[in-house]
Short mmCIF file of N, CA and C in Angstrom, two decimals:
data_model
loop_
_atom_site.label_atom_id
_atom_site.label_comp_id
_atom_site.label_asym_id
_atom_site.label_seq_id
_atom_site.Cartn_x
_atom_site.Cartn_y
_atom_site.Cartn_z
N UNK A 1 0.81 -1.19 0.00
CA UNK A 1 0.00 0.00 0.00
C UNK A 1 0.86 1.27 0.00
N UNK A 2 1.63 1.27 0.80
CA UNK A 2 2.81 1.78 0.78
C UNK A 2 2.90 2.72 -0.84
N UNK A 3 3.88 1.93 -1.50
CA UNK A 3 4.57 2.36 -2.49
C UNK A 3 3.67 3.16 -3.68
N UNK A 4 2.27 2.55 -3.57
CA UNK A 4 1.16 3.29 -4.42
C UNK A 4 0.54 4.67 -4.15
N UNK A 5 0.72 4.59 -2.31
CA UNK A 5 0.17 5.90 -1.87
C UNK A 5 1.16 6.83 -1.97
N UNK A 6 2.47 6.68 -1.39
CA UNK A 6 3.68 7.84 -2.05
C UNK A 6 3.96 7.73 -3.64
N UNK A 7 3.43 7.36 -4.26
CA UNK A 7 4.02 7.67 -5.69
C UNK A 7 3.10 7.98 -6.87
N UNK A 8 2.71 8.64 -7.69
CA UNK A 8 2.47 8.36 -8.67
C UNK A 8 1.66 7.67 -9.90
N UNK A 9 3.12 6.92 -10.32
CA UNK A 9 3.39 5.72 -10.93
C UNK A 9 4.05 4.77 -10.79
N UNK A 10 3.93 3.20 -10.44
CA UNK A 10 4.50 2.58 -10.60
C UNK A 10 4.71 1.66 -11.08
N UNK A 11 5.76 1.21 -11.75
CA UNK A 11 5.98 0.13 -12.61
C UNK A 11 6.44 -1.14 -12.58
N UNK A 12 6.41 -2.39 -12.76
CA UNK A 12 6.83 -3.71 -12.55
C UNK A 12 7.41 -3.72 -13.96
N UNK A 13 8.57 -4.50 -13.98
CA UNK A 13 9.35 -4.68 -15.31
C UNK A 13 9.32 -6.68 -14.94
N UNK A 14 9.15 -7.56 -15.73
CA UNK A 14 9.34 -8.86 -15.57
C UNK A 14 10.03 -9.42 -17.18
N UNK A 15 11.06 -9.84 -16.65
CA UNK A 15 11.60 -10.72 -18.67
C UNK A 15 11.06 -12.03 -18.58
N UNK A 16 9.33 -11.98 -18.61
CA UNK A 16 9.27 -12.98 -19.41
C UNK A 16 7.71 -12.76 -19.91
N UNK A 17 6.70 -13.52 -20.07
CA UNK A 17 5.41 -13.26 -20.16
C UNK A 17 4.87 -12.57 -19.57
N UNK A 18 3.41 -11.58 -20.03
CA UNK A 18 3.44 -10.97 -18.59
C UNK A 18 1.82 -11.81 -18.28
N UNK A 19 1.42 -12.54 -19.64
CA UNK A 19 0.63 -13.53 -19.05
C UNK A 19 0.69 -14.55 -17.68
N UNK A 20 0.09 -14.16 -16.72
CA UNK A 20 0.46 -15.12 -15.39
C UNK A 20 1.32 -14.98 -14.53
N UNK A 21 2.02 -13.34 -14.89
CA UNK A 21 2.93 -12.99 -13.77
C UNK A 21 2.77 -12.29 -13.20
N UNK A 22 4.16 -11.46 -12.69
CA UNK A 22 4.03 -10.81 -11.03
C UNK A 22 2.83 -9.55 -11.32
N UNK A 23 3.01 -9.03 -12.75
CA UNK A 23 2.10 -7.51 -12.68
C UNK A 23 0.70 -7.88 -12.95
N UNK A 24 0.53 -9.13 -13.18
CA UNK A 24 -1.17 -9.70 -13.39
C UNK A 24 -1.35 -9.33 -11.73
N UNK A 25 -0.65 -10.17 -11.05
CA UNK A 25 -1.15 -10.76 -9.24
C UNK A 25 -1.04 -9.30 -8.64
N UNK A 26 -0.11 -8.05 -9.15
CA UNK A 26 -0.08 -6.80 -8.82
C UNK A 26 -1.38 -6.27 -9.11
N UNK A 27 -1.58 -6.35 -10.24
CA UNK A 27 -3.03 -5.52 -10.71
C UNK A 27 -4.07 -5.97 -10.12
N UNK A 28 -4.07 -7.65 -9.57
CA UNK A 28 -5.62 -8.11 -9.23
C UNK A 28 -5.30 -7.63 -7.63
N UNK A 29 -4.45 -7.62 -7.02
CA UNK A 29 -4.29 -7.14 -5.99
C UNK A 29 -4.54 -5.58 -5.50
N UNK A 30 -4.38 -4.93 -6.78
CA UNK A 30 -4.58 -3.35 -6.52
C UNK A 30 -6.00 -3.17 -7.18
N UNK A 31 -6.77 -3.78 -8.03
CA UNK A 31 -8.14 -3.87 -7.67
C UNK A 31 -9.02 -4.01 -6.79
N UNK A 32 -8.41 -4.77 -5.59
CA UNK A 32 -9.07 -5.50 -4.25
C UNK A 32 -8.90 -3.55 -3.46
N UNK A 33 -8.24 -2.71 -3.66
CA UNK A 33 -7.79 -1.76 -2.93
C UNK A 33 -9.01 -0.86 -2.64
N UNK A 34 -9.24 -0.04 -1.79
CA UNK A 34 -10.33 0.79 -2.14
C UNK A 34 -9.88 1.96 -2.59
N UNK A 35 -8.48 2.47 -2.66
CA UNK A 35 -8.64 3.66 -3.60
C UNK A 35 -7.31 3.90 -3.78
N UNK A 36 -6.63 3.32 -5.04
CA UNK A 36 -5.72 3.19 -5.58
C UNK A 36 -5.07 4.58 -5.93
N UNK A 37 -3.85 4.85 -5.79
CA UNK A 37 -3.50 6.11 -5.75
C UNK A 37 -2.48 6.41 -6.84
N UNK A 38 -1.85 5.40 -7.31
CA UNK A 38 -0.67 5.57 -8.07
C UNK A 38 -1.41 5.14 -9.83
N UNK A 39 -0.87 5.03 -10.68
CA UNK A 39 -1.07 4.47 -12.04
C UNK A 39 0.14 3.27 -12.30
N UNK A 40 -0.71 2.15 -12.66
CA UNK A 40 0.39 1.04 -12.64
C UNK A 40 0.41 0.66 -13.73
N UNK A 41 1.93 0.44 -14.10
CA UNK A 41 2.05 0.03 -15.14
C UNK A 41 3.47 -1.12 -15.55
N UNK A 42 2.86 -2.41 -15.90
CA UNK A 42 3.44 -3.31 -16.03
C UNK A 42 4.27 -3.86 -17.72
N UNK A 43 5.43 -4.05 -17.50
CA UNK A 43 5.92 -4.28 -18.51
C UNK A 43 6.43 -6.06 -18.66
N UNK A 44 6.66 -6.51 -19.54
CA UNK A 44 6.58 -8.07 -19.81
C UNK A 44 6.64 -8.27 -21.35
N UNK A 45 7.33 -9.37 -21.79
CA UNK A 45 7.30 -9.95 -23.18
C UNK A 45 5.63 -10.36 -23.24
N UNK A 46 5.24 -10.05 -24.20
CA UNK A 46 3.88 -10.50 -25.10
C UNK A 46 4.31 -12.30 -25.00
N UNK A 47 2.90 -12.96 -25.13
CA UNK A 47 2.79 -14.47 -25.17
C UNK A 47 3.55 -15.27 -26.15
N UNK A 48 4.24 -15.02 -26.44
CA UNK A 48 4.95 -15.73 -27.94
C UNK A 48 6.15 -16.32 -27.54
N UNK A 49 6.56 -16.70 -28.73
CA UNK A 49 8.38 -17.39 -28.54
C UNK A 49 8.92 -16.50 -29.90
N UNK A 50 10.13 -16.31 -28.95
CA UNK A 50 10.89 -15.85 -30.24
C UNK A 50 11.62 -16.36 -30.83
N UNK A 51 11.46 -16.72 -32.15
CA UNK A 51 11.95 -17.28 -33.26
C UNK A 51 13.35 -17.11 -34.27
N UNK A 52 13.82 -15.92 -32.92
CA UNK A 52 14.98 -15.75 -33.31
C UNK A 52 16.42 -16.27 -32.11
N UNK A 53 17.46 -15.87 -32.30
CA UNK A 53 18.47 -16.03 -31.56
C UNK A 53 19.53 -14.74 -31.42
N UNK A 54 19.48 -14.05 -29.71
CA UNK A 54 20.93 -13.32 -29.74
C UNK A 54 20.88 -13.03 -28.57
N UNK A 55 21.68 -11.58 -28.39
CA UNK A 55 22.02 -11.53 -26.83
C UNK A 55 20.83 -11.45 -25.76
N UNK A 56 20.89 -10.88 -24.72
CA UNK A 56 20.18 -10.88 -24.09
C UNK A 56 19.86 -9.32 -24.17
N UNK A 57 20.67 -8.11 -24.73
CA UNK A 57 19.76 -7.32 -24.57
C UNK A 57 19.00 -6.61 -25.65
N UNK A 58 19.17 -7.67 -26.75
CA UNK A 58 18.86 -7.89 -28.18
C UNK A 58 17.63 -8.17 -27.77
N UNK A 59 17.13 -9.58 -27.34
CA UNK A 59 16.25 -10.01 -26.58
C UNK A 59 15.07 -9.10 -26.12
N UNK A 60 15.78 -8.05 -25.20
CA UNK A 60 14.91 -7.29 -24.22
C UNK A 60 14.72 -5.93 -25.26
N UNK A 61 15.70 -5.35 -26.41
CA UNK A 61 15.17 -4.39 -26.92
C UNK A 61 14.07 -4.93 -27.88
N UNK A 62 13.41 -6.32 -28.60
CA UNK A 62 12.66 -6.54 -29.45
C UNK A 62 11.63 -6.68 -28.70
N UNK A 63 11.47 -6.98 -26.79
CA UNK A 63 10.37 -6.85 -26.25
C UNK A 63 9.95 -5.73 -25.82
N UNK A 64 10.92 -4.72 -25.73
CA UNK A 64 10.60 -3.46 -25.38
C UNK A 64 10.62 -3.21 -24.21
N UNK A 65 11.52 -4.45 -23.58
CA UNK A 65 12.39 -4.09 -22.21
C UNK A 65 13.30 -3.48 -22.42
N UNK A 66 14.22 -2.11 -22.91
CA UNK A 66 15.36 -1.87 -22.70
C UNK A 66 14.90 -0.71 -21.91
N UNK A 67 16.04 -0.02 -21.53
CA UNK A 67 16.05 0.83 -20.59
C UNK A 67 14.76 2.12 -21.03
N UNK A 68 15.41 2.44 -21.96
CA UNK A 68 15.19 3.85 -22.89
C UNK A 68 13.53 3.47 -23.56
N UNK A 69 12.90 2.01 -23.92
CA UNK A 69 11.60 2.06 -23.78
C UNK A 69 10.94 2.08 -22.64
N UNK A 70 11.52 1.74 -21.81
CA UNK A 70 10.74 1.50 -20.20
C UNK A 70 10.74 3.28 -19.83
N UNK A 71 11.65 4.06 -19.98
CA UNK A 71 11.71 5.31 -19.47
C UNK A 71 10.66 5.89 -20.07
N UNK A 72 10.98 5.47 -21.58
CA UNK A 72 10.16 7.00 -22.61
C UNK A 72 8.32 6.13 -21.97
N UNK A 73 8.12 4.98 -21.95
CA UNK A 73 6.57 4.74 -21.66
C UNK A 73 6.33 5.28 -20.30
N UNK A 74 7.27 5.11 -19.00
CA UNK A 74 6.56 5.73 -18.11
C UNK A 74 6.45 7.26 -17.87
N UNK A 75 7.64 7.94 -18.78
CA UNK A 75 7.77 9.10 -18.75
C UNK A 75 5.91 9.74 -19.28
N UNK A 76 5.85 8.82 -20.74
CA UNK A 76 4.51 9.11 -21.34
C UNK A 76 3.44 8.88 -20.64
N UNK A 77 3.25 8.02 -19.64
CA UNK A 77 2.19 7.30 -18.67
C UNK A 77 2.26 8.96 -17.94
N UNK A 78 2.68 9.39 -17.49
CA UNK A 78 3.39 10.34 -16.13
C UNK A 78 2.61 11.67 -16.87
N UNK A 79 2.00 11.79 -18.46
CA UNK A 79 2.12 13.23 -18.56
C UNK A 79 0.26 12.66 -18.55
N UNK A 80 -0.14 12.30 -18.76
CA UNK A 80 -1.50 11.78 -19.37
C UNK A 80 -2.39 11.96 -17.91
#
């Protein structure tokens, strides 16, 4: 409760699906809330496999985990 009432926005970053993970059990949990204070926003690879092969932050820039997408979306979440 904490971290929602001092802030904002906050964000969960997970490298892998975000089908069935931590920011699903975050969100159903901050539904149960009675008055949610922050804007949440969860980041995660889409349901798929990737059909390709390379590094790892090759990886995370085609999911749109790298640093500089995670910034520019919450920066954009933050003006709205």
């Amino acid at each position: 409760d904490e971290v929602f009432a001092g802030c904002d926005t906050v964000a969960l970053i997970e490298e892998h699906s975000v089908v069935g993970g931590a920011g699903g059990a975050v969100a159903e949990w901050l539904a149960g809330r009675e008055r949610p204070h922050a804007r949440f926003l969860a980041f995660g690879t889409e349901d798929r496999f990737l059909h390709e092969a390379g590094s790892a932050g090759w990886a995370r820039r085609q999911a749109g985990l790298d640093a500089e997408a995670i910034a520019a979306a919450v920066l954009a979440a933050r003006r709205t």
